[in-house]
Coordinates of N, CA and C in Angstrom, one line a residue:
M1 N -1.8 62.6 27.2 CA -2.7 62.3 26.1 C -4.1 62.5 26.6
D2 N -4.8 63.4 25.9 CA -6.2 63.6 26.4 C -7.2 62.6 25.7
K3 N -8.4 62.6 26.1 CA -9.4 61.7 25.6 C -9.6 61.8 24.1
D4 N -9.7 62.9 23.5 CA -9.9 63.1 22.1 C -8.8 62.5 21.3
E5 N -7.5 62.8 21.7 CA -6.4 62.2 21.1 C -6.3 60.7 21.1
F6 N -6.7 60.2 22.3 CA -6.8 58.7 22.5 C -7.8 58.1 21.5
V7 N -9.0 58.7 21.4 CA -10.0 58.2 20.5 C -9.5 58.3 19.1
S8 N -8.8 59.3 18.7 CA -8.3 59.5 17.4 C -7.4 58.3 17.0
Y9 N -6.5 58.0 18.0 CA -5.5 56.9 17.7 C -6.2 55.6 17.6
L10 N -7.2 55.3 18.4 CA -8.0 54.1 18.3 C -8.7 54.0 17.0
Q11 N -9.3 55.1 16.5 CA -9.9 55.1 15.2 C -9.0 54.8 14.0
Q12 N -7.7 55.3 14.2 CA -6.7 55.0 13.2 C -6.3 53.6 13.2
I13 N -6.2 53.0 14.4 CA -5.9 51.6 14.5 C -7.0 50.7 13.9
K14 N -8.3 51.1 14.2 CA -9.4 50.4 13.7 C -9.4 50.4 12.1
A15 N -9.1 51.6 11.6 CA -9.1 51.8 10.1 C -8.0 50.9 9.5
L16 N -6.8 50.9 10.1 CA -5.7 50.0 9.6 C -6.1 48.6 9.7
A17 N -6.7 48.1 10.9 CA -7.0 46.7 11.0 C -8.1 46.3 10.0
D18 N -9.1 47.2 9.8 CA -10.1 46.9 8.7 C -9.5 46.7 7.4
K19 N -8.5 47.6 7.1 CA -7.8 47.6 5.8 C -7.0 46.3 5.6
C20 N -6.4 45.9 6.7 CA -5.6 44.6 6.7 C -6.5 43.4 6.5
L21 N -7.6 43.4 7.2 CA -8.5 42.3 7.1 C -9.1 42.2 5.7
K22 N -9.5 43.3 5.1 CA -10.0 43.3 3.8 C -9.0 42.8 2.8
S23 N -7.7 43.2 3.0 CA -6.7 42.8 2.1 C -6.5 41.2 2.2
V24 N -6.5 40.7 3.4 CA -6.4 39.3 3.6 C -7.6 38.5 2.9
E25 N -8.8 39.0 3.1 CA -10.0 38.4 2.5 C -9.9 38.4 1.0
D26 N -9.4 39.5 0.4 CA -9.4 39.6 -1.0 C -8.3 38.7 -1.6
S27 N -7.2 38.4 -0.9 CA -6.2 37.6 -1.4 C -6.4 36.1 -1.1
A28 N -7.3 35.8 -0.2 CA -7.6 34.4 0.2 C -8.3 33.7 -1.0
P29 N -8.1 32.4 -1.2 CA -8.9 31.7 -2.2 C -10.3 31.6 -1.8
A30 N -11.2 31.5 -2.8 CA -12.6 31.5 -2.5 C -13.1 30.3 -1.7
H31 N -12.4 29.2 -1.8 CA -12.8 28.0 -1.1 C -11.6 27.3 -0.5
R32 N -11.6 27.2 0.8 CA -10.4 26.6 1.4 C -10.9 25.2 1.9
S33 N -10.0 24.3 1.7 CA -10.3 22.9 2.0 C -9.0 22.1 2.4
T34 N -9.1 21.4 3.5 CA -8.0 20.5 3.8 C -8.1 19.2 3.2
K35 N -9.3 18.8 2.7 CA -9.5 17.5 2.1 C -9.0 17.6 0.6
R36 N -8.5 16.4 0.2 CA -8.2 16.3 -1.3 C -9.5 16.3 -2.0
N37 N -9.5 16.9 -3.2 CA -10.6 16.9 -4.1 C -10.6 15.5 -4.8
V38 N -11.6 14.7 -4.5 CA -11.8 13.4 -5.1 C -13.1 13.4 -5.9
P39 N -13.1 13.0 -7.1 CA -14.4 13.0 -7.9 C -15.4 12.1 -7.1
H40 N -16.7 12.6 -7.1 CA -17.7 11.9 -6.4 C -17.9 10.5 -6.9
D41 N -17.7 10.2 -8.1 CA -17.9 8.9 -8.7 C -16.7 7.9 -8.4
Q42 N -15.6 8.5 -7.9 CA -14.5 7.6 -7.6 C -14.5 7.1 -6.2
K43 N -14.5 5.8 -6.0 CA -14.5 5.1 -4.7 C -13.1 5.1 -4.2
P44 N -13.0 5.1 -2.8 CA -11.7 4.9 -2.2 C -11.1 3.5 -2.6
K45 N -9.8 3.4 -2.8 CA -9.2 2.2 -3.2 C -9.3 1.2 -2.0
E46 N -9.7 0.0 -2.3 CA -9.8 -1.0 -1.2 C -8.4 -1.6 -1.0
L47 N -8.1 -1.7 0.3 CA -6.8 -2.2 0.7 C -6.8 -3.7 0.6
S48 N -5.7 -4.3 0.0 CA -5.6 -5.7 -0.1 C -4.4 -6.1 0.8
P49 N -4.7 -6.6 2.0 CA -3.6 -6.9 2.9 C -2.7 -8.0 2.3
D50 N -1.4 -8.0 2.6 CA -0.5 -9.0 2.1 C -0.4 -10.2 3.2
F51 N -1.2 -11.2 2.9 CA -1.2 -12.4 3.8 C 0.0 -13.3 3.6
G52 N 0.9 -12.9 2.7 CA 2.1 -13.7 2.5 C 3.2 -13.3 3.5
K53 N 3.0 -12.2 4.2 CA 4.0 -11.7 5.2 C 3.9 -12.6 6.4
P54 N 5.0 -12.7 7.2 CA 5.0 -13.4 8.5 C 4.0 -12.7 9.4
I55 N 3.4 -13.4 10.3 CA 2.3 -12.9 11.1 C 2.7 -11.6 11.9
R56 N 3.9 -11.6 12.4 CA 4.4 -10.4 13.2 C 4.5 -9.2 12.3
A57 N 5.1 -9.4 11.1 CA 5.3 -8.3 10.1 C 3.9 -7.8 9.7
F58 N 3.0 -8.7 9.5 CA 1.6 -8.4 9.0 C 0.9 -7.5 10.1
I59 N 1.0 -7.9 11.3 CA 0.4 -7.1 12.4 C 1.0 -5.8 12.6
K60 N 2.4 -5.7 12.5 CA 3.1 -4.5 12.6 C 2.7 -3.5 11.5
S61 N 2.5 -4.0 10.3 CA 2.1 -3.2 9.1 C 0.8 -2.6 9.2
Y62 N -0.2 -3.3 9.8 CA -1.6 -2.8 9.7 C -2.2 -2.4 11.0
A63 N -1.7 -2.8 12.2 CA -2.4 -2.6 13.4 C -2.3 -1.2 14.0
K64 N -1.4 -0.4 13.5 CA -1.2 0.9 14.1 C -2.4 1.7 14.0
G65 N -2.8 2.3 15.1 CA -4.0 3.2 15.2 C -5.3 2.5 15.4
M66 N -5.3 1.2 15.4 CA -6.6 0.4 15.5 C -6.9 0.2 17.0
G67 N -8.1 0.0 17.3 CA -8.6 -0.3 18.7 C -8.6 -1.8 18.8
G68 N -8.9 -2.3 20.0 CA -8.9 -3.7 20.3 C -9.8 -4.6 19.4
P69 N -11.1 -4.2 19.2 CA -12.0 -5.0 18.3 C -11.4 -5.0 16.8
A70 N -10.9 -3.9 16.3 CA -10.3 -3.9 15.0 C -9.1 -4.8 14.9
K71 N -8.3 -4.8 16.0 CA -7.1 -5.7 16.0 C -7.5 -7.1 16.1
F72 N -8.6 -7.4 16.8 CA -9.1 -8.8 16.8 C -9.5 -9.2 15.4
A73 N -10.2 -8.4 14.7 CA -10.6 -8.7 13.3 C -9.4 -8.8 12.4
L74 N -8.4 -8.0 12.6 CA -7.1 -8.0 11.8 C -6.4 -9.4 12.0
L75 N -6.3 -9.8 13.3 CA -5.6 -11.0 13.6 C -6.4 -12.2 13.0
L76 N -7.7 -12.1 13.1 CA -8.6 -13.2 12.5 C -8.4 -13.2 11.0
S77 N -8.3 -12.0 10.4 CA -8.2 -12.0 8.9 C -6.9 -12.7 8.5
Y78 N -5.8 -12.5 9.3 CA -4.5 -13.1 9.0 C -4.6 -14.6 9.1
L79 N -5.2 -15.1 10.2 CA -5.3 -16.5 10.5 C -6.3 -17.2 9.4
A80 N -7.3 -16.4 8.9 CA -8.2 -17.0 7.9 C -7.7 -16.7 6.5
K81 N -6.5 -15.9 6.4 CA -5.9 -15.5 5.1 C -7.0 -14.7 4.3
G82 N -7.8 -14.0 5.0 CA -8.8 -13.2 4.2 C -10.0 -13.9 3.7
D83 N -10.1 -15.2 4.0 CA -11.2 -16.0 3.5 C -12.4 -15.9 4.4
E84 N -13.5 -15.3 3.9 CA -14.7 -15.1 4.7 C -15.4 -16.4 5.1
K85 N -15.0 -17.5 4.5 CA -15.7 -18.8 4.9 C -14.9 -19.5 5.9
A86 N -13.6 -19.2 6.1 CA -12.8 -19.9 7.1 C -13.2 -19.6 8.5
E87 N -13.3 -20.6 9.3 CA -13.6 -20.4 10.7 C -12.3 -20.6 11.6
V88 N -12.2 -19.7 12.5 CA -11.0 -19.7 13.4 C -11.4 -19.8 14.8
A89 N -10.8 -20.7 15.6 CA -11.2 -20.8 17.0 C -10.6 -19.7 17.8
S90 N -11.4 -19.2 18.8 CA -10.9 -18.1 19.6 C -9.7 -18.4 20.4
K91 N -9.5 -19.7 20.7 CA -8.2 -20.1 21.4 C -7.0 -19.8 20.6
D92 N -7.2 -20.1 19.2 CA -6.0 -19.8 18.3 C -5.8 -18.3 18.2
I93 N -6.8 -17.5 18.2 CA -6.6 -16.1 18.1 C -6.0 -15.6 19.4
E94 N -6.5 -16.0 20.5 CA -5.9 -15.6 21.8 C -4.4 -16.0 21.9
K95 N -4.1 -17.2 21.5 CA -2.8 -17.7 21.5 C -1.8 -16.8 20.7
Q96 N -2.2 -16.5 19.5 CA -1.3 -15.6 18.7 C -1.3 -14.2 19.3
W97 N -2.4 -13.7 19.9 CA -2.4 -12.4 20.5 C -1.4 -12.3 21.6
S98 N -1.4 -13.4 22.4 CA -0.5 -13.4 23.6 C 1.0 -13.3 23.2
K99 N 1.3 -13.6 22.0 CA 2.7 -13.6 21.5 C 3.0 -12.2 21.0
M100 N 2.0 -11.3 20.9 CA 2.3 -10.0 20.2 C 1.7 -8.8 21.0
K101 N 2.0 -8.8 22.3 CA 1.5 -7.7 23.2 C 2.4 -6.5 23.2
S102 N 3.6 -6.6 22.6 CA 4.5 -5.4 22.6 C 3.9 -4.2 21.9
A103 N 4.4 -3.0 22.3 CA 3.9 -1.8 21.8 C 4.0 -1.7 20.3
T104 N 5.0 -2.3 19.6 CA 5.1 -2.2 18.2 C 4.2 -3.1 17.4
L105 N 3.5 -4.1 18.1 CA 2.6 -5.0 17.5 C 1.2 -4.7 17.9
L106 N 0.6 -5.5 18.7 CA -0.8 -5.2 19.2 C -0.9 -4.2 20.3
G107 N 0.2 -4.2 21.1 CA 0.3 -3.1 22.1 C -0.7 -3.2 23.3
M108 N -1.4 -4.3 23.4 CA -2.3 -4.5 24.6 C -2.6 -5.9 24.8
A109 N -3.1 -6.2 26.0 CA -3.5 -7.6 26.3 C -4.9 -7.8 25.7
F110 N -5.2 -9.1 25.4 CA -6.4 -9.5 24.8 C -7.5 -9.2 25.9
H111 N -8.7 -8.7 25.5 CA -9.8 -8.5 26.4 C -11.0 -9.3 25.8
P112 N -11.7 -10.0 26.6 CA -12.8 -10.8 26.1 C -13.9 -10.0 25.4
S113 N -14.0 -8.7 25.6 CA -15.0 -7.9 24.9 C -14.7 -7.7 23.5
Y114 N -13.5 -7.8 23.0 CA -13.1 -7.5 21.7 C -13.9 -8.3 20.6
P115 N -14.1 -9.6 20.8 CA -14.9 -10.3 19.7 C -16.3 -9.8 19.7
G116 N -16.9 -9.5 20.8 CA -18.3 -9.0 20.8 C -18.4 -7.7 20.1
R117 N -17.5 -6.8 20.4 CA -17.5 -5.5 19.8 C -17.2 -5.6 18.3
A118 N -16.3 -6.5 17.9 CA -16.1 -6.7 16.5 C -17.3 -7.2 15.7
I119 N -18.1 -8.1 16.4 CA -19.4 -8.5 15.9 C -20.3 -7.4 15.8
E120 N -20.4 -6.5 16.8 CA -21.3 -5.3 16.7 C -20.9 -4.4 15.6
N121 N -19.7 -4.3 15.2 CA -19.2 -3.5 14.1 C -19.4 -4.2 12.7
D122 N -19.9 -5.5 12.7 CA -20.1 -6.3 11.5 C -18.8 -6.6 10.8
W123 N -17.7 -6.7 11.6 CA -16.4 -7.1 11.0 C -16.3 -8.6 11.0
V124 N -16.8 -9.3 12.1 CA -16.7 -10.7 12.2 C -18.1 -11.2 12.7
N125 N -18.2 -12.6 12.7 CA -19.4 -13.2 13.2 C -19.0 -14.5 13.8
S126 N -20.0 -15.2 14.4 CA -19.8 -16.5 15.0 C -21.1 -17.3 14.9
K127 N -20.9 -18.5 14.4 CA -22.1 -19.4 14.4 C -22.2 -20.2 15.7
K128 N -21.1 -20.5 16.3 CA -21.1 -21.2 17.5 C -20.0 -20.6 18.5
K129 N -20.2 -20.9 19.7 CA -19.3 -20.3 20.7 C -17.9 -20.6 20.5
G130 N -17.0 -19.6 20.5 CA -15.6 -19.8 20.4 C -15.0 -20.0 19.0
V131 N -15.9 -19.7 18.0 CA -15.4 -19.9 16.6 C -15.9 -18.7 15.8
Y132 N -15.0 -18.0 15.1 CA -15.3 -16.8 14.4 C -14.9 -16.9 13.0
F133 N -15.6 -16.1 12.2 CA -15.3 -15.9 10.8 C -15.5 -14.5 10.4
L134 N -14.8 -14.1 9.3 CA -14.9 -12.7 8.8 C -16.2 -12.4 8.1
R135 N -16.7 -11.2 8.2 CA -17.8 -10.7 7.5 C -17.3 -9.9 6.3
P136 N -18.1 -9.6 5.3 CA -17.7 -8.8 4.1 C -17.2 -7.4 4.5
N137 N -17.7 -6.9 5.6 CA -17.3 -5.5 6.0 C -16.0 -5.5 6.8
W138 N -15.3 -6.6 6.9 CA -14.1 -6.7 7.7 C -13.0 -5.7 7.3
K139 N -12.9 -5.4 6.0 CA -11.9 -4.5 5.5 C -12.1 -3.0 5.9
K140 N -13.3 -2.7 6.5 CA -13.5 -1.4 7.0 C -12.7 -1.1 8.3
I141 N -11.9 -2.1 8.8 CA -11.0 -1.8 9.9 C -9.9 -1.0 9.5
F142 N -9.6 -0.9 8.2 CA -8.4 -0.2 7.7 C -8.8 1.3 7.4
P143 N -7.9 2.2 7.6 CA -8.2 3.6 7.3 C -8.5 3.7 5.8
K144 N -9.3 4.7 5.4 CA -9.7 4.9 4.0 C -8.4 5.3 3.2
A145 N -8.3 4.7 2.0 CA -7.1 4.9 1.2 C -7.1 6.4 0.6
N146 N -8.3 7.0 0.4 CA -8.3 8.3 -0.2 C -8.7 9.4 0.8
G147 N -8.4 9.2 2.1 CA -8.7 10.2 3.0 C -9.9 9.9 3.8

């Protein structure tokens, strides 16, 4: 195969590739999106956790994919039954946590930094040392309902 023949074949390949790319572009939808189209005026549905469940079932239902501070807020929410005025002692939270370290529940040991990081995220707060309560933003620990 000489140089001219080789160049000719490459030009044919390029022409075919361009034709294929144009065909794909023409048949593709004008706007591709992996997100669901949600009207701008529609807010994501707020999750209402079921505090009637036993504690282990509650944690198993909601803790998946959460980090330590979110799991701290989740456990606090269960012990407070979602009441933002209820105060819960850290020793009660740690006691329950120690019962649920298996991978299917909390999946990790309690770390003393979790309450502070939950406070930084505005999920919980504390008026005095060792006592925590939920903040209005505590439900932001849950994944968004609409994506």
